[in-house]
């Protein structure tokens, strides 16, 4: 089901009820870009610590925005069956009463989403507004002070406002009290802005939204106007304007309040965008970010970490994407003896996902994500009980099977395998680093070293000294091949990195220690000579 700004308010109460009844919620987010190139060396690297990677990703999150958020709400029925309501929310930053939001588009990301059929018109024209706590505070102050405005430099927007004001001022001179007229073709914030401007300029008019992009204007006496302003039915009350401007943030706050398990796939960037766009601007501190996310969502499960574990524990083939993981779990007979997997049924209105694949559509990926979680947990449960699992396991039993993966989010190409949002990050086991010593090839750069080895394997490169470079890979096979192939290279000598032997700081310390020892020996010898 696709939801835009036009129908979001009507869907919100139903969404809240479904989330309250849910066993868990799966999420996926699409962005206008992934890795910002505005800063040098901002690409992920195997050399990155979690804090360094967070700093790089934080810069990217601040530059890019969300275009679509998918939510799949999994509700367990009486039998071993889960009904899924899957939603696509088109999002666009709020432009009411706050500083105009700037964001960047990555050409490759836009082209990628376009290839998979993303509708940019829905993003631009019907995107649901949102704001974080800092932006909401500023808007609240503007509303109280009466200094609100719509951030728009669009001539078409100004023309809409001028046309509406001209129509009302022409009509009101001849109109009698209780006469009405209807303004047509108003959408988004035009509905609010036109009403607020007319009420501010004319004390003898009243306005009411009629829906379907229409606003009714009524001529009233000042006394009647005062009564209407104090009515709880006034759609232009400040709290209702704020509610409208918060948009999708209202749904985010429901998710935070109910504390249902939140499921994603490779979800670090998703969580960073959730924090930055709907909660607060991302803090500089990596540890503060972890604490904030854990407070917002105490139970997070990344299906990437789950499927990586399955590859070690079960006869599960190596997969590189969520779609591949889902296909393997659906088609392979990985557990022939155990009870059947839970039935996963798409609710009416979401059935198109059962008929056709929609990769990289956020709602579809969220559905796949939750399905992979249930099938993986069921497989682990059957393996742990040797096929003697109950015919209808509870979701709490599935969660128990996934306990080691809870709050551990996959860390792509770095110093740890996952980020632990409820504890310390554990280092992962990588192949040994290699050191390249350059002979007779002056002026060699990191980029040239990378290009030299690129044809054989994928290494991250960092300069160690003037003539030495460190290579890191996450594939043992690649390390062995390079050590073998470069054994007799005329200019590049490759060996396994030894900290005590190759580290510049250790070498410097050894040199200083040698000098101190030499001077001490000389002083001892000279002192002994004088005493003789």
Short mmCIF file of C-alpha atoms in Angstrom, two decimals:
data_model
loop_
_atom_site.label_atom_id
_atom_site.label_comp_id
_atom_site.label_asym_id
_atom_site.label_seq_id
_atom_site.Cartn_x
_atom_site.Cartn_y
_atom_site.Cartn_z
CA UNK A 1 0.00 0.00 0.00
CA UNK A 2 1.38 3.39 -1.00
CA UNK A 3 0.81 6.33 1.33
CA UNK A 4 1.55 9.98 0.50
CA UNK A 5 0.89 13.29 2.21
CA UNK A 6 -2.67 13.48 0.91
CA UNK A 7 -3.92 10.42 2.79
CA UNK A 8 -1.41 10.03 5.62
CA UNK A 9 -3.53 11.63 8.39
CA UNK A 10 -6.43 9.27 7.60
CA UNK A 11 -4.15 6.21 7.76
CA UNK A 12 -2.41 7.16 11.03
CA UNK A 13 -5.04 5.85 13.54
CA UNK A 14 -5.24 2.50 11.71
CA UNK A 15 -1.45 2.27 11.56
CA UNK A 16 -1.26 2.86 15.30
CA UNK A 17 -3.74 0.06 16.02
CA UNK A 18 -1.88 -2.37 13.79
CA UNK A 19 1.50 -1.57 15.32
CA UNK A 20 0.07 -2.05 18.83
CA UNK A 21 -1.14 -5.55 17.85
CA UNK A 22 2.06 -6.47 15.98
CA UNK A 23 4.60 -9.11 16.98
CA UNK A 24 7.33 -7.02 15.33
CA UNK A 25 7.87 -4.37 12.66
CA UNK A 26 10.29 -4.59 9.72
CA UNK A 27 11.71 -1.48 8.10
CA UNK A 28 13.61 -0.42 4.99
CA UNK A 29 14.66 3.04 3.80
CA UNK A 30 15.68 4.43 0.41
CA UNK A 31 17.92 7.54 0.24
CA UNK A 32 19.01 10.19 -2.26
CA UNK A 33 22.59 8.98 -1.77
CA UNK A 34 24.75 6.63 0.27
CA UNK A 35 28.36 7.83 0.58
CA UNK A 36 29.10 11.54 0.17
CA UNK A 37 32.13 12.38 -1.97
CA UNK A 38 32.28 16.01 -0.80
CA UNK A 39 34.96 15.03 1.73
CA UNK A 40 38.11 13.13 0.78
CA UNK A 41 38.57 9.56 2.06
CA UNK A 42 34.91 9.25 3.03
CA UNK A 43 34.49 5.78 1.52
CA UNK A 44 34.16 2.84 3.97
CA UNK A 45 37.46 1.10 4.61
CA UNK A 46 38.64 -2.07 6.36
CA UNK A 47 40.89 0.24 8.38
CA UNK A 48 37.85 1.98 9.93
CA UNK A 49 37.07 1.60 13.60
CA UNK A 50 33.33 1.80 14.40
CA UNK A 51 33.75 5.41 15.58
CA UNK A 52 35.63 6.38 12.39
CA UNK A 53 32.99 4.74 10.21
CA UNK A 54 30.24 6.51 12.15
CA UNK A 55 31.96 9.84 11.50
CA UNK A 56 32.07 9.15 7.75
CA UNK A 57 28.46 7.94 7.64
CA UNK A 58 27.29 10.90 9.75
CA UNK A 59 28.61 13.32 7.15
CA UNK A 60 26.72 11.44 4.41
CA UNK A 61 23.46 11.24 6.39
CA UNK A 62 23.56 15.01 6.98
CA UNK A 63 23.85 15.65 3.23
CA UNK A 64 21.32 13.16 1.86
CA UNK A 65 17.63 12.71 2.64
CA UNK A 66 15.00 9.97 2.63
CA UNK A 67 12.79 9.42 -0.38
CA UNK A 68 10.82 6.37 0.75
CA UNK A 69 10.36 4.39 3.94
CA UNK A 70 8.90 0.90 3.95
CA UNK A 71 7.14 -0.56 6.96
CA UNK A 72 5.96 -4.17 7.20
CA UNK A 73 3.80 -4.86 10.26
CA UNK A 74 3.82 -8.57 11.19
CA UNK A 75 0.86 -9.68 13.36
CA UNK A 76 0.58 -13.24 14.68
CA UNK A 77 -2.79 -14.93 14.46
CA UNK A 78 -4.04 -17.81 16.65
CA UNK A 79 -2.40 -20.48 14.51
CA UNK A 80 1.20 -20.47 13.30
CA UNK A 81 0.37 -17.66 10.86
CA UNK A 82 1.62 -14.09 10.47
CA UNK A 83 -0.41 -11.52 8.57
CA UNK A 84 1.66 -8.70 7.01
CA UNK A 85 0.51 -5.17 6.29
CA UNK A 86 3.22 -3.60 4.15
CA UNK A 87 3.37 0.14 3.42
CA UNK A 88 5.40 2.47 1.21
CA UNK A 89 5.63 5.99 2.61
CA UNK A 90 6.90 8.68 0.26
CA UNK A 91 8.70 11.33 2.35
CA UNK A 92 9.73 14.93 1.78
CA UNK A 93 11.23 17.37 4.34
CA UNK A 94 8.76 19.74 5.99
CA UNK A 95 8.76 23.27 4.53
CA UNK A 96 6.44 24.95 7.03
CA UNK A 97 7.86 27.48 9.44
CA UNK A 98 11.43 26.21 9.62
CA UNK A 99 14.67 26.98 7.86
CA UNK A 100 14.53 25.67 4.32
CA UNK A 101 16.04 22.17 4.17
CA UNK A 102 18.87 21.51 1.74
CA UNK A 103 19.85 18.04 0.58
CA UNK A 104 22.09 16.42 -2.01
CA UNK A 105 21.32 13.96 -4.79
CA UNK A 106 23.81 11.28 -5.78
CA UNK A 107 23.58 10.63 -9.52
CA UNK A 108 24.28 6.91 -9.13
CA UNK A 109 21.66 6.49 -6.38
CA UNK A 110 19.00 8.35 -8.37
CA UNK A 111 19.78 6.28 -11.44
CA UNK A 112 19.69 3.07 -9.37
CA UNK A 113 16.24 3.80 -7.92
CA UNK A 114 14.96 4.96 -11.29
CA UNK A 115 16.06 1.64 -12.80
CA UNK A 116 13.82 -0.14 -10.27
CA UNK A 117 10.83 2.06 -11.10
CA UNK A 118 10.90 4.62 -8.29
CA UNK A 119 8.36 7.41 -8.89
CA UNK A 120 10.10 10.72 -8.17
CA UNK A 121 6.91 12.67 -8.83
CA UNK A 122 5.32 11.06 -5.76
CA UNK A 123 8.41 11.92 -3.70
CA UNK A 124 8.37 15.58 -4.80
CA UNK A 125 4.62 16.25 -5.06
CA UNK A 126 3.09 13.98 -2.42
CA UNK A 127 5.93 13.31 0.01
CA UNK A 128 4.87 13.19 3.66
CA UNK A 129 6.55 15.97 5.68
CA UNK A 130 8.69 15.20 8.72
CA UNK A 131 10.93 16.99 11.19
CA UNK A 132 13.14 16.24 14.17
CA UNK A 133 12.83 17.64 17.70
CA UNK A 134 15.07 20.66 17.02
CA UNK A 135 13.08 21.67 13.93
CA UNK A 136 9.79 21.13 15.78
CA UNK A 137 10.91 23.40 18.61
CA UNK A 138 11.72 26.19 16.15
CA UNK A 139 8.35 25.79 14.39
CA UNK A 140 6.50 25.86 17.72
CA UNK A 141 8.22 29.16 18.61
CA UNK A 142 7.27 30.65 15.21
CA UNK A 143 3.64 29.57 15.59
CA UNK A 144 3.38 31.13 19.06
CA UNK A 145 4.99 34.34 17.81
CA UNK A 146 2.90 34.43 14.63
CA UNK A 147 6.04 34.49 12.48
CA UNK A 148 5.42 31.19 10.68
CA UNK A 149 5.96 30.93 6.94
CA UNK A 150 6.16 28.38 4.17
CA UNK A 151 9.73 28.05 2.92
CA UNK A 152 9.23 28.38 -0.82
CA UNK A 153 10.90 30.43 -3.53
CA UNK A 154 8.58 28.91 -6.12
CA UNK A 155 6.68 31.51 -8.18
CA UNK A 156 3.91 28.96 -8.77
CA UNK A 157 3.35 28.68 -5.00
CA UNK A 158 3.14 32.46 -4.62
CA UNK A 159 0.73 32.64 -7.57
CA UNK A 160 -1.59 30.12 -5.89
CA UNK A 161 -1.70 32.28 -2.74
CA UNK A 162 -2.25 35.53 -4.70
CA UNK A 163 -5.03 33.98 -6.77
CA UNK A 164 -6.87 32.73 -3.67
CA UNK A 165 -6.62 36.11 -1.90
CA UNK A 166 -7.81 37.96 -5.03
CA UNK A 167 -10.84 35.66 -5.38
CA UNK A 168 -11.88 36.16 -1.74
CA UNK A 169 -11.38 39.96 -1.67
CA UNK A 170 -13.40 40.31 -4.89
CA UNK A 171 -16.22 38.13 -3.54
CA UNK A 172 -16.49 39.43 0.02
CA UNK A 173 -17.54 42.99 -0.88
CA UNK A 174 -20.93 41.89 -2.25
CA UNK A 175 -21.37 38.83 -0.01
CA UNK A 176 -23.81 38.69 2.90
CA UNK A 177 -23.17 37.10 6.30
CA UNK A 178 -23.25 33.30 6.15
CA UNK A 179 -22.59 33.36 2.38
CA UNK A 180 -19.88 30.92 1.31
CA UNK A 181 -17.50 30.33 -1.56
CA UNK A 182 -15.08 27.48 -2.33
CA UNK A 183 -11.41 27.77 -3.28
CA UNK A 184 -10.24 24.98 -5.57
CA UNK A 185 -6.99 23.13 -6.31
CA UNK A 186 -5.17 23.74 -3.04
CA UNK A 187 -2.78 21.01 -1.92
CA UNK A 188 -0.23 20.37 0.79
CA UNK A 189 0.66 23.42 2.82
CA UNK A 190 -1.38 25.67 0.50
CA UNK A 191 -4.43 24.40 2.42
CA UNK A 192 -3.00 25.76 5.68
CA UNK A 193 -1.23 28.86 4.37
CA UNK A 194 -4.25 30.22 2.47
CA UNK A 195 -6.49 29.86 5.53
CA UNK A 196 -4.02 31.49 7.90
CA UNK A 197 -3.36 34.41 5.54
CA UNK A 198 -7.09 35.06 4.93
CA UNK A 199 -7.92 34.92 8.64
CA UNK A 200 -5.06 37.26 9.46
CA UNK A 201 -6.05 39.78 6.78
CA UNK A 202 -9.86 39.70 7.08
CA UNK A 203 -11.64 39.68 10.45
CA UNK A 204 -15.04 38.86 8.92
CA UNK A 205 -14.17 35.57 7.19
CA UNK A 206 -13.96 32.00 8.38
CA UNK A 207 -12.36 29.06 6.60
CA UNK A 208 -12.78 25.31 6.70
CA UNK A 209 -11.02 22.61 4.67
CA UNK A 210 -13.44 20.44 2.68
CA UNK A 211 -11.01 17.81 1.47
CA UNK A 212 -10.28 17.02 -2.18
CA UNK A 213 -8.02 20.13 -2.38
CA UNK A 214 -10.87 22.52 -1.50
CA UNK A 215 -11.32 25.20 1.19
CA UNK A 216 -14.67 26.76 2.09
CA UNK A 217 -14.67 30.51 2.89
CA UNK A 218 -17.63 31.94 4.85
CA UNK A 219 -18.48 35.56 5.61
CA UNK A 220 -19.22 35.91 9.36
CA UNK A 221 -19.58 38.65 11.95
CA UNK A 222 -16.57 39.39 14.18
CA UNK A 223 -18.50 37.99 17.18
CA UNK A 224 -19.25 34.73 15.36
CA UNK A 225 -15.64 34.58 14.23
CA UNK A 226 -14.45 34.76 17.85
CA UNK A 227 -16.71 31.85 18.83
CA UNK A 228 -15.44 29.76 15.95
CA UNK A 229 -11.80 30.48 16.84
CA UNK A 230 -12.34 29.07 20.33
CA UNK A 231 -14.00 25.94 18.97
CA UNK A 232 -12.23 22.57 19.26
CA UNK A 233 -13.25 21.87 15.66
CA UNK A 234 -11.01 24.55 14.21
CA UNK A 235 -8.60 22.80 11.82
CA UNK A 236 -6.15 25.72 11.98
CA UNK A 237 -5.38 25.47 15.68
CA UNK A 238 -1.65 25.73 16.33
CA UNK A 239 -1.47 22.21 17.75
CA UNK A 240 -3.16 20.81 14.62
CA UNK A 241 -0.82 22.77 12.32
CA UNK A 242 2.10 21.35 14.29
CA UNK A 243 0.64 17.86 14.00
CA UNK A 244 0.34 18.30 10.24
CA UNK A 245 3.87 19.66 9.88
CA UNK A 246 5.31 16.78 11.95
CA UNK A 247 3.80 14.38 9.43
CA UNK A 248 5.64 11.05 9.44
CA UNK A 249 7.38 11.94 12.70
CA UNK A 250 4.03 11.17 14.38
CA UNK A 251 4.32 7.55 13.19
CA UNK A 252 7.98 7.40 14.24
CA UNK A 253 6.95 8.48 17.74
CA UNK A 254 4.35 5.68 17.83
CA UNK A 255 7.08 3.15 16.95
CA UNK A 256 9.28 4.54 19.72
CA UNK A 257 6.47 4.47 22.25
CA UNK A 258 5.31 0.87 21.67
CA UNK A 259 8.89 -0.54 21.66
CA UNK A 260 8.13 -3.41 19.27
CA UNK A 261 11.17 -5.32 17.94
CA UNK A 262 12.52 -3.43 14.93
CA UNK A 263 13.91 -5.56 12.08
CA UNK A 264 16.07 -4.42 9.17
CA UNK A 265 18.77 -5.60 6.78
CA UNK A 266 22.21 -3.97 6.83
CA UNK A 267 20.42 -1.30 8.81
CA UNK A 268 23.15 0.99 10.18
CA UNK A 269 22.40 3.78 7.67
CA UNK A 270 18.66 3.28 8.20
CA UNK A 271 19.06 3.82 11.95
CA UNK A 272 21.26 6.88 11.44
CA UNK A 273 18.66 8.47 9.15
CA UNK A 274 15.86 7.67 11.63
CA UNK A 275 17.84 9.42 14.38
CA UNK A 276 18.76 12.44 12.25
CA UNK A 277 15.45 13.05 10.47
CA UNK A 278 12.84 12.14 13.11
CA UNK A 279 14.57 12.36 16.51
CA UNK A 280 17.56 14.70 16.82
CA UNK A 281 20.52 15.71 14.64
CA UNK A 282 23.18 13.03 14.84
CA UNK A 283 25.61 13.64 17.71
CA UNK A 284 29.36 13.78 17.10
CA UNK A 285 29.89 11.03 19.66
CA UNK A 286 29.53 7.47 18.37
CA UNK A 287 28.80 6.16 21.87
CA UNK A 288 26.05 8.76 22.37
CA UNK A 289 24.47 7.67 19.08
CA UNK A 290 24.47 4.04 20.27
CA UNK A 291 22.86 4.98 23.59
CA UNK A 292 20.18 7.06 21.88
CA UNK A 293 19.23 4.30 19.43
CA UNK A 294 19.08 1.71 22.21
CA UNK A 295 16.77 3.98 24.23
CA UNK A 296 14.52 4.51 21.20
CA UNK A 297 14.48 0.86 20.08
CA UNK A 298 15.55 -1.59 22.81
CA UNK A 299 15.21 -4.63 20.51
CA UNK A 300 16.83 -4.39 17.06
CA UNK A 301 17.51 -7.37 14.79
CA UNK A 302 19.58 -7.09 11.60
CA UNK A 303 18.81 -10.01 9.26
CA UNK A 304 22.24 -9.59 7.67
CA UNK A 305 23.93 -10.70 10.90
CA UNK A 306 21.38 -13.54 11.22
CA UNK A 307 21.98 -14.91 7.70
CA UNK A 308 25.77 -14.62 8.13
CA UNK A 309 25.41 -16.81 11.22
CA UNK A 310 23.25 -19.32 9.30
CA UNK A 311 26.06 -19.78 6.78
CA UNK A 312 28.27 -21.08 9.61
CA UNK A 313 25.68 -23.11 11.54
CA UNK A 314 23.56 -24.61 8.74
CA UNK A 315 24.02 -25.77 5.17
CA UNK A 316 23.11 -22.29 4.02
CA UNK A 317 24.73 -20.99 0.83
CA UNK A 318 26.56 -17.68 0.77
CA UNK A 319 24.18 -14.90 -0.31
CA UNK A 320 24.95 -11.29 -1.13
CA UNK A 321 21.51 -9.66 -0.89
CA UNK A 322 18.20 -9.75 0.93
CA UNK A 323 16.40 -11.03 -2.18
CA UNK A 324 18.85 -13.96 -2.44
CA UNK A 325 18.44 -14.82 1.26
CA UNK A 326 14.65 -14.84 0.90
CA UNK A 327 14.82 -17.02 -2.22
CA UNK A 328 17.09 -19.58 -0.53
CA UNK A 329 14.90 -19.81 2.57
CA UNK A 330 11.76 -20.20 0.45
CA UNK A 331 13.07 -22.75 -2.04
CA UNK A 332 15.61 -24.87 -0.15
CA UNK A 333 14.60 -27.85 1.95
CA UNK A 334 16.96 -26.90 4.78
CA UNK A 335 14.92 -28.59 7.48
CA UNK A 336 13.04 -31.65 6.11
CA UNK A 337 12.30 -33.25 9.50
CA UNK A 338 10.97 -30.32 11.50
CA UNK A 339 7.48 -28.78 11.56
CA UNK A 340 6.60 -26.46 8.66
CA UNK A 341 7.63 -22.81 8.72
CA UNK A 342 5.06 -20.29 9.90
CA UNK A 343 2.61 -19.18 7.23
CA UNK A 344 3.34 -15.62 6.09
CA UNK A 345 0.25 -14.09 4.48
CA UNK A 346 0.04 -10.65 2.91
CA UNK A 347 -3.04 -8.70 3.94
CA UNK A 348 -5.54 -7.56 1.36
CA UNK A 349 -4.27 -4.40 -0.27
CA UNK A 350 -0.67 -5.68 -0.13
CA UNK A 351 -1.18 -8.82 -2.22
CA UNK A 352 0.78 -7.54 -5.24
CA UNK A 353 3.98 -8.53 -3.39
CA UNK A 354 2.81 -12.15 -3.56
CA UNK A 355 2.39 -11.94 -7.33
CA UNK A 356 5.54 -10.10 -8.41
CA UNK A 357 8.96 -9.07 -7.12
CA UNK A 358 9.61 -5.37 -6.45
CA UNK A 359 13.30 -5.19 -5.39
CA UNK A 360 14.39 -1.93 -3.79
CA UNK A 361 10.85 -0.77 -3.23
CA UNK A 362 10.98 -0.02 0.48
CA UNK A 363 7.72 -1.73 1.43
CA UNK A 364 8.67 -4.88 -0.49
CA UNK A 365 12.15 -5.03 1.05
CA UNK A 366 10.64 -4.56 4.51
CA UNK A 367 8.30 -7.51 3.81
CA UNK A 368 11.25 -9.67 2.69
CA UNK A 369 13.20 -8.62 5.76
CA UNK A 370 10.52 -9.72 8.23
CA UNK A 371 9.94 -12.95 6.30
CA UNK A 372 13.68 -13.79 6.36
CA UNK A 373 13.68 -13.19 10.12
CA UNK A 374 10.79 -15.62 10.76
CA UNK A 375 12.14 -18.35 8.46
CA UNK A 376 15.68 -18.04 9.86
CA UNK A 377 14.45 -18.17 13.46
CA UNK A 378 12.31 -21.21 12.65
CA UNK A 379 15.29 -22.97 11.08
CA UNK A 380 17.46 -22.26 14.14
CA UNK A 381 14.69 -23.45 16.48
CA UNK A 382 14.31 -26.74 14.62
CA UNK A 383 18.09 -27.27 14.61
CA UNK A 384 18.33 -26.59 18.35
CA UNK A 385 15.57 -29.12 19.15
CA UNK A 386 16.70 -31.68 16.54
CA UNK A 387 13.42 -31.31 14.66
CA UNK A 388 11.26 -31.71 17.77
CA UNK A 389 10.04 -28.10 17.88
CA UNK A 390 6.42 -27.37 18.68
CA UNK A 391 4.01 -27.28 15.76
CA UNK A 392 3.12 -23.66 16.54
CA UNK A 393 6.14 -21.93 18.13
CA UNK A 394 5.50 -18.54 19.74
CA UNK A 395 7.31 -15.42 18.58
CA UNK A 396 9.05 -15.24 21.99
CA UNK A 397 10.59 -18.68 21.20
CA UNK A 398 11.84 -17.31 17.91
CA UNK A 399 13.32 -14.30 19.68
CA UNK A 400 15.11 -16.63 22.11
CA UNK A 401 16.75 -18.36 19.12
CA UNK A 402 17.97 -14.97 17.89
CA UNK A 403 19.21 -13.74 21.28
CA UNK A 404 22.88 -13.64 20.25
CA UNK A 405 21.99 -11.35 17.32
CA UNK A 406 19.72 -8.90 19.16
CA UNK A 407 20.98 -5.29 18.95
CA UNK A 408 23.92 -6.31 16.75
CA UNK A 409 23.87 -4.47 13.42
CA UNK A 410 26.07 -5.58 10.54
CA UNK A 411 29.23 -3.55 10.01
CA UNK A 412 30.30 -3.60 6.36
CA UNK A 413 34.07 -3.85 5.76
CA UNK A 414 35.58 -2.67 9.03
CA UNK A 415 37.37 -3.55 12.24
CA UNK A 416 34.33 -5.23 13.81
CA UNK A 417 31.76 -7.63 12.37
CA UNK A 418 28.80 -5.86 13.99
CA UNK A 419 27.90 -2.83 16.08
CA UNK A 420 26.50 -3.80 19.47
CA UNK A 421 23.89 -1.24 20.52
CA UNK A 422 23.54 -2.76 24.00
CA UNK A 423 27.22 -3.34 24.84
CA UNK A 424 30.81 -3.23 23.67
CA UNK A 425 31.66 -3.87 20.03
CA UNK A 426 33.65 -7.08 19.54
CA UNK A 427 36.54 -7.13 17.07
CA UNK A 428 36.25 -9.59 14.19
CA UNK A 429 38.85 -11.98 12.83
CA UNK A 430 40.37 -10.75 9.57
CA UNK A 431 43.10 -12.24 7.39
CA UNK A 432 46.55 -10.90 8.32
CA UNK A 433 47.51 -7.50 6.99
CA UNK A 434 50.19 -7.35 4.31
CA UNK A 435 53.00 -4.86 4.01
CA UNK A 436 54.32 -3.82 0.59
CA UNK A 437 57.91 -2.57 0.47
CA UNK A 438 58.62 -0.55 -2.70
CA UNK A 439 62.08 -0.72 -4.31
CA UNK A 440 63.18 1.26 -7.37
CA UNK A 441 59.72 2.75 -8.00
CA UNK A 442 59.82 6.29 -6.51
CA UNK A 443 56.76 8.44 -5.88
CA UNK A 444 54.27 5.58 -5.73
CA UNK A 445 50.86 6.60 -4.27
CA UNK A 446 48.11 4.70 -2.45
CA UNK A 447 45.96 4.91 -5.59
CA UNK A 448 48.69 3.38 -7.76
CA UNK A 449 49.20 0.55 -5.26
CA UNK A 450 45.44 -0.06 -5.27
CA UNK A 451 45.37 -0.22 -9.08
CA UNK A 452 48.34 -2.60 -9.07
CA UNK A 453 46.52 -5.17 -6.94
CA UNK A 454 42.97 -4.45 -8.14
CA UNK A 455 43.06 -7.02 -10.97
CA UNK A 456 43.86 -9.85 -8.54
CA UNK A 457 41.86 -8.95 -5.45
CA UNK A 458 40.14 -6.21 -3.48
CA UNK A 459 42.47 -4.60 -0.94
CA UNK A 460 42.19 -1.42 1.08
CA UNK A 461 45.48 0.50 1.04
CA UNK A 462 47.09 2.83 3.56
CA UNK A 463 50.58 4.36 3.46
CA UNK A 464 52.81 3.16 6.28
CA UNK A 465 56.01 5.08 5.45
CA UNK A 466 57.70 6.64 2.44
CA UNK A 467 58.30 3.27 0.75
CA UNK A 468 55.83 1.02 2.58
CA UNK A 469 52.08 0.42 2.33
CA UNK A 470 49.67 -1.74 4.33
CA UNK A 471 47.08 -3.88 2.51
CA UNK A 472 43.92 -5.19 4.18
CA UNK A 473 41.50 -7.74 2.75
CA UNK A 474 38.61 -9.73 4.21
CA UNK A 475 39.40 -12.78 2.05
CA UNK A 476 42.10 -15.26 3.17
CA UNK A 477 42.34 -16.67 -0.35
CA UNK A 478 43.28 -13.26 -1.78
CA UNK A 479 46.02 -12.81 0.82
CA UNK A 480 47.53 -16.21 -0.04
CA UNK A 481 47.44 -15.49 -3.79
CA UNK A 482 49.20 -12.13 -3.44
CA UNK A 483 51.92 -13.57 -1.20
CA UNK A 484 52.50 -16.28 -3.82
CA UNK A 485 52.30 -14.12 -6.96
CA UNK A 486 54.56 -11.30 -5.71
CA UNK A 487 57.29 -13.49 -4.26
CA UNK A 488 59.72 -12.52 -7.05
CA UNK A 489 58.39 -9.13 -8.13
CA UNK A 490 61.25 -6.77 -9.11
CA UNK A 491 59.86 -3.68 -7.38
CA UNK A 492 57.31 -4.82 -4.79
CA UNK A 493 58.19 -7.07 -1.86
CA UNK A 494 55.06 -8.34 -0.09
CA UNK A 495 55.11 -9.93 3.35
CA UNK A 496 52.82 -10.44 6.34
CA UNK A 497 52.66 -7.33 8.52
CA UNK A 498 54.34 -7.70 11.93
CA UNK A 499 53.68 -4.83 14.30
CA UNK A 500 57.01 -5.10 16.14
CA UNK A 501 58.88 -5.14 12.84
CA UNK A 502 56.98 -2.80 10.52
CA UNK A 503 55.26 -0.23 12.75
CA UNK A 504 56.92 3.22 12.36
CA UNK A 505 56.20 4.02 16.02
CA UNK A 506 57.84 0.77 17.19
CA UNK A 507 60.81 1.36 14.88
CA UNK A 508 61.12 4.91 16.17
CA UNK A 509 60.99 3.70 19.75
CA UNK A 510 63.62 1.05 19.05
CA UNK A 511 65.87 3.66 17.41
CA UNK A 512 65.51 6.02 20.37
CA UNK A 513 66.12 3.15 22.78
CA UNK A 514 69.22 2.19 20.79
CA UNK A 515 70.55 5.76 20.89
CA UNK A 516 69.89 6.03 24.64
CA UNK A 517 71.55 2.67 25.23
CA UNK A 518 74.56 3.72 23.13
CA UNK A 519 74.94 7.00 25.02
CA UNK A 520 74.57 5.19 28.32
CA UNK A 521 77.29 2.75 27.32
CA UNK A 522 79.58 5.58 26.22
CA UNK A 523 78.95 7.46 29.47
CA UNK A 524 79.71 4.32 31.47
CA UNK A 525 82.92 3.68 29.53
CA UNK A 526 84.08 7.30 29.76
CA UNK A 527 83.24 7.43 33.46
CA UNK A 528 85.19 4.23 34.04
CA UNK A 529 88.22 5.63 32.13
CA UNK A 530 88.37 8.73 34.38
CA UNK A 531 88.19 6.68 37.57
CA UNK A 532 91.23 4.68 36.37
#
